[in-house]
Amino acid sequence: MPRPALCAGVLRPLRRAGTSALTLTLAALLASPPAPAAEPAPTTAQATAPNTAAALPEPVRQALARAQVPPNALSVWVQAVDAEQPRLAWGAQQPLNPASLFKLVTTLAALELLGPHYTWRTPV
């Protein structure tokens, strides 16, 4: 089945953007030190304290600077499933809308795989 022109022209930049977002997330995960096991939970004052750019791993700060994205424009939470404390909590108390980038990638992947005339069936 041939790809729609929109999908072919838009999917490649979105794949690049998705790869960049994934790289940024992995850089944050890999560059952050593991959380100490016996560290107490942060106090309310610590949890709501403003972030500083120095708290973000250097590769993440560099990627944000290249993309001209201010550090306070994102929120990052990196925590191992079996850990009690996060490895990185950046902007954790700052309310933000969820990122739509992966919804776009998922939608375009579905469009490419299923075609533009596919109809989702939802039983009621």
Coordinates of N, CA and C in Angstrom, one line a residue:
M1 N 0.8 -1.2 0.0 CA 0.0 0.0 0.0 C 0.9 1.2 0.0
P2 N 0.7 2.2 -0.9 CA 1.6 3.4 -1.0 C 1.3 4.3 0.2
R3 N 2.3 4.9 0.7 CA 2.2 5.8 1.8 C 1.5 7.1 1.4
P4 N 0.7 7.7 2.2 CA 0.1 9.0 1.9 C 1.3 10.0 1.8
A5 N 1.2 11.1 1.0 CA 2.2 12.1 0.9 C 2.5 12.7 2.2
L6 N 1.4 13.0 3.0 CA 1.6 13.7 4.3 C 2.4 12.8 5.2
C7 N 2.1 11.6 5.2 CA 2.8 10.7 6.1 C 4.3 10.6 5.7
A8 N 4.6 10.4 4.5 CA 5.9 10.3 4.0 C 6.7 11.6 4.3
G9 N 6.1 12.7 4.1 CA 6.8 14.0 4.3 C 7.0 14.4 5.8
V10 N 6.1 13.9 6.6 CA 6.1 14.3 8.0 C 6.8 13.3 8.9
L11 N 6.7 12.1 8.6 CA 7.2 11.0 9.5 C 8.7 11.1 9.7
R12 N 9.5 11.4 8.7 CA 10.9 11.4 8.9 C 11.4 12.5 9.9
P13 N 10.9 13.7 9.8 CA 11.3 14.7 10.9 C 10.7 14.3 12.3
L14 N 9.6 13.7 12.3 CA 9.1 13.2 13.6 C 9.9 12.1 14.2
R15 N 10.4 11.2 13.3 CA 11.2 10.2 13.8 C 12.5 10.8 14.4
R16 N 13.1 11.8 13.7 CA 14.2 12.5 14.2 C 13.9 13.1 15.6
A17 N 12.8 13.8 15.7 CA 12.4 14.4 16.9 C 12.2 13.4 18.0
G18 N 11.6 12.3 17.7 CA 11.4 11.2 18.7 C 12.7 10.6 19.1
T19 N 13.6 10.5 18.2 CA 14.9 10.0 18.5 C 15.6 10.9 19.4
S20 N 15.5 12.2 19.1 CA 16.2 13.3 20.0 C 15.6 13.2 21.4
A21 N 14.3 13.1 21.5 CA 13.6 13.1 22.8 C 14.1 11.8 23.5
L22 N 14.1 10.7 22.9 CA 14.6 9.5 23.5 C 16.0 9.6 23.9
T23 N 16.9 10.2 23.1 CA 18.3 10.4 23.4 C 18.4 11.3 24.7
L24 N 17.6 12.4 24.7 CA 17.6 13.3 25.8 C 17.2 12.5 27.1
T25 N 16.2 11.7 27.0 CA 15.7 11.0 28.2 C 16.8 10.0 28.7
L26 N 17.4 9.3 27.7 CA 18.4 8.3 28.1 C 19.7 9.0 28.6
A27 N 20.0 10.1 28.1 CA 21.2 10.9 28.6 C 20.9 11.3 30.1
A28 N 19.7 11.7 30.4 CA 19.3 12.1 31.7 C 19.5 10.8 32.6
L29 N 19.0 9.7 32.2 CA 19.0 8.5 33.0 C 20.5 8.0 33.2
L30 N 21.3 8.0 32.1 CA 22.6 7.5 32.2 C 23.6 8.4 33.0
A31 N 23.3 9.7 32.9 CA 24.2 10.7 33.5 C 23.9 10.9 34.9
S32 N 22.8 10.5 35.4 CA 22.4 10.8 36.8 C 23.0 9.7 37.7
P33 N 23.5 10.0 38.9 CA 24.0 9.0 39.8 C 22.8 8.2 40.4
P34 N 23.1 7.0 40.8 CA 22.0 6.2 41.4 C 21.7 6.8 42.8
A35 N 20.4 6.7 43.1 CA 19.9 7.3 44.4 C 20.5 6.4 45.6
P36 N 20.9 7.1 46.6 CA 21.3 6.3 47.8 C 20.2 5.6 48.4
A37 N 20.4 4.4 48.9 CA 19.3 3.5 49.4 C 18.7 4.1 50.7
A38 N 19.6 4.6 51.6 CA 19.1 5.0 52.9 C 18.8 6.5 53.0
E39 N 18.7 7.2 51.9 CA 18.4 8.6 51.9 C 16.9 8.9 52.3
P40 N 16.7 9.8 53.2 CA 15.3 10.0 53.6 C 14.6 10.8 52.5
A41 N 13.3 10.7 52.5 CA 12.5 11.5 51.5 C 12.7 13.0 51.7
P42 N 12.6 13.7 50.6 CA 12.9 15.2 50.8 C 11.7 15.8 51.6
T43 N 12.1 16.9 52.3 CA 11.1 17.6 53.0 C 10.3 18.4 52.0
T44 N 9.2 19.0 52.5 CA 8.3 19.8 51.6 C 9.1 20.9 51.0
A45 N 9.9 21.6 51.8 CA 10.7 22.7 51.3 C 11.7 22.2 50.2
Q46 N 12.3 21.1 50.4 CA 13.2 20.5 49.4 C 12.5 20.1 48.1
A47 N 11.3 19.5 48.3 CA 10.6 19.1 47.1 C 10.1 20.2 46.3
T48 N 9.8 21.4 46.9 CA 9.3 22.5 46.1 C 10.3 23.5 45.8
A49 N 11.6 23.3 46.2 CA 12.6 24.2 45.9 C 12.8 24.4 44.4
P50 N 13.1 25.6 43.9 CA 13.3 25.8 42.5 C 14.5 25.0 42.0
N51 N 14.5 24.5 40.8 CA 15.6 23.8 40.2 C 16.7 24.7 39.7
T52 N 17.9 24.2 39.6 CA 18.9 25.0 38.9 C 19.4 24.2 37.8
A53 N 19.9 24.9 36.7 CA 20.3 24.2 35.5 C 21.5 23.2 35.9
A54 N 22.3 23.5 36.9 CA 23.4 22.7 37.3 C 22.9 21.3 37.7
A55 N 21.7 21.1 38.1 CA 21.2 19.8 38.6 C 20.9 18.9 37.4
L56 N 20.7 19.4 36.2 CA 20.5 18.6 35.0 C 21.9 18.0 34.5
P57 N 22.0 16.8 34.1 CA 23.2 16.3 33.5 C 23.7 17.2 32.3
E58 N 25.0 17.3 32.2 CA 25.6 18.2 31.2 C 25.1 17.9 29.8
P59 N 25.0 16.6 29.3 CA 24.5 16.3 28.0 C 23.1 16.8 27.8
V60 N 22.3 16.8 28.8 CA 20.9 17.3 28.7 C 20.9 18.8 28.6
R61 N 21.7 19.5 29.4 CA 21.7 20.9 29.4 C 22.2 21.4 28.0
Q62 N 23.2 20.7 27.4 CA 23.7 21.0 26.1 C 22.7 20.8 25.0
A63 N 21.9 19.7 25.1 CA 20.9 19.5 24.1 C 19.8 20.5 24.2
L64 N 19.4 20.9 25.4 CA 18.4 22.0 25.6 C 18.9 23.3 25.0
A65 N 20.2 23.6 25.3 CA 20.7 24.9 24.8 C 20.7 24.9 23.3
R66 N 21.1 23.7 22.6 CA 21.1 23.6 21.2 C 19.7 23.8 20.6
A67 N 18.7 23.3 21.3 CA 17.4 23.4 20.8 C 16.7 24.7 21.3
Q68 N 17.4 25.5 22.0 CA 16.9 26.8 22.5 C 15.7 26.5 23.4
V69 N 15.7 25.5 24.2 CA 14.6 25.2 25.1 C 15.1 25.6 26.5
P70 N 14.4 26.5 27.2 CA 14.8 26.8 28.6 C 14.6 25.6 29.5
P71 N 15.5 25.4 30.5 CA 15.4 24.2 31.4 C 14.1 24.1 32.1
N72 N 13.5 25.3 32.4 CA 12.3 25.3 33.2 C 11.1 24.9 32.3
A73 N 11.3 24.6 31.1 CA 10.2 24.3 30.2 C 9.9 22.8 30.2
L74 N 10.6 22.0 31.0 CA 10.4 20.6 31.0 C 10.4 20.0 32.4
S75 N 9.9 18.9 32.5 CA 9.9 18.2 33.8 C 10.4 16.8 33.5
V76 N 11.3 16.3 34.4 CA 11.9 15.0 34.2 C 11.8 14.2 35.5
W77 N 11.4 13.0 35.5 CA 11.5 12.1 36.6 C 12.1 10.8 36.2
V78 N 13.2 10.4 36.8 CA 13.9 9.2 36.4 C 14.0 8.4 37.7
Q79 N 13.4 7.2 37.8 CA 13.5 6.4 39.0 C 13.4 4.9 38.6
A80 N 14.3 4.2 39.2 CA 14.3 2.7 39.0 C 13.1 2.2 39.6
V81 N 12.5 1.1 39.1 CA 11.3 0.5 39.6 C 11.5 0.1 41.0
D82 N 12.6 -0.4 41.4 CA 12.8 -0.9 42.7 C 13.4 0.1 43.7
A83 N 13.6 1.3 43.3 CA 14.2 2.4 44.1 C 13.1 3.2 44.8
E84 N 13.5 3.7 46.0 CA 12.5 4.5 46.7 C 12.6 6.0 46.3
Q85 N 13.8 6.4 45.9 CA 14.0 7.8 45.5 C 14.4 7.9 44.0
P86 N 14.0 9.0 43.4 CA 14.4 9.1 42.0 C 15.8 9.4 41.8
R87 N 16.4 9.0 40.6 CA 17.7 9.3 40.3 C 17.8 10.8 39.9
L88 N 16.7 11.3 39.3 CA 16.7 12.7 38.8 C 15.2 13.1 39.0
A89 N 15.0 14.2 39.6 CA 13.7 14.8 39.7 C 13.8 16.3 39.4
W90 N 13.5 16.6 38.1 CA 13.7 18.0 37.6 C 12.3 18.6 37.3
G91 N 11.9 19.6 38.0 CA 10.6 20.2 37.7 C 9.5 19.4 38.2
A92 N 9.7 18.5 39.1 CA 8.7 17.5 39.5 C 7.5 18.1 40.2
Q93 N 7.6 19.3 40.8 CA 6.5 19.9 41.4 C 5.8 21.0 40.5
Q94 N 6.4 21.2 39.3 CA 5.9 22.2 38.4 C 4.8 21.5 37.5
P95 N 3.6 22.0 37.5 CA 2.6 21.4 36.7 C 2.8 21.8 35.2
L96 N 2.8 20.8 34.3 CA 3.0 21.0 32.9 C 2.0 20.1 32.2
N97 N 1.7 20.5 30.9 CA 0.9 19.6 30.1 C 1.8 18.5 29.6
P98 N 1.2 17.3 29.4 CA 2.1 16.2 29.0 C 2.5 16.4 27.5
A99 N 3.7 15.9 27.2 CA 4.3 16.1 25.9 C 3.4 15.4 24.9
S100 N 3.2 16.0 23.7 CA 2.4 15.4 22.7 C 3.3 14.8 21.6
L101 N 4.6 14.9 21.7 CA 5.5 14.4 20.7 C 5.2 12.9 20.4
F102 N 5.2 12.1 21.5 CA 5.0 10.7 21.3 C 3.7 10.3 20.8
K103 N 2.6 11.1 21.1 CA 1.3 10.9 20.5 C 1.3 11.1 19.0
L104 N 2.1 12.1 18.6 CA 2.2 12.3 17.1 C 3.0 11.1 16.4
V105 N 4.0 10.7 17.1 CA 4.8 9.6 16.5 C 3.9 8.3 16.4
T106 N 3.2 8.1 17.5 CA 2.3 6.9 17.5 C 1.2 7.0 16.4
T107 N 0.6 8.2 16.3 CA -0.4 8.4 15.3 C 0.1 8.2 13.9
L108 N 1.3 8.8 13.6 CA 1.8 8.7 12.3 C 2.3 7.2 12.0
A109 N 2.8 6.5 13.0 CA 3.1 5.1 12.8 C 1.9 4.3 12.5
A110 N 0.8 4.6 13.2 CA -0.5 3.9 12.9 C -1.0 4.2 11.5
L111 N -0.8 5.5 11.2 CA -1.3 5.9 9.8 C -0.5 5.2 8.7
E112 N 0.8 5.1 9.0 CA 1.7 4.4 8.0 C 1.4 2.9 7.9
L113 N 1.2 2.3 9.0 CA 0.9 0.8 9.1 C -0.5 0.5 8.7
L114 N -1.5 1.2 9.1 CA -2.9 0.9 8.9 C -3.5 1.6 7.7
G115 N -2.9 2.7 7.3 CA -3.5 3.4 6.2 C -4.4 4.5 6.6
P116 N -4.7 5.5 5.8 CA -5.5 6.6 6.1 C -7.0 6.3 6.2
H117 N -7.4 5.2 5.7 CA -8.9 4.9 5.7 C -9.2 3.9 6.8
Y118 N -8.3 3.6 7.7 CA -8.6 2.6 8.8 C -9.5 3.3 9.8
T119 N -10.4 2.5 10.3 CA -11.4 3.0 11.3 C -11.2 2.1 12.5
W120 N -11.0 2.8 13.7 CA -10.9 2.1 14.9 C -12.4 1.7 15.3
R121 N -12.5 0.5 15.8 CA -13.8 0.0 16.2 C -13.8 -0.1 17.8
T122 N -14.7 0.6 18.4 CA -14.8 0.6 19.8 C -16.2 0.0 20.2
P123 N -16.2 -1.2 20.8 CA -17.4 -1.8 21.2 C -18.0 -1.0 22.4
V124 N -19.3 -0.9 22.4 CA -19.9 -0.1 23.5 C -20.7 -1.1 24.4

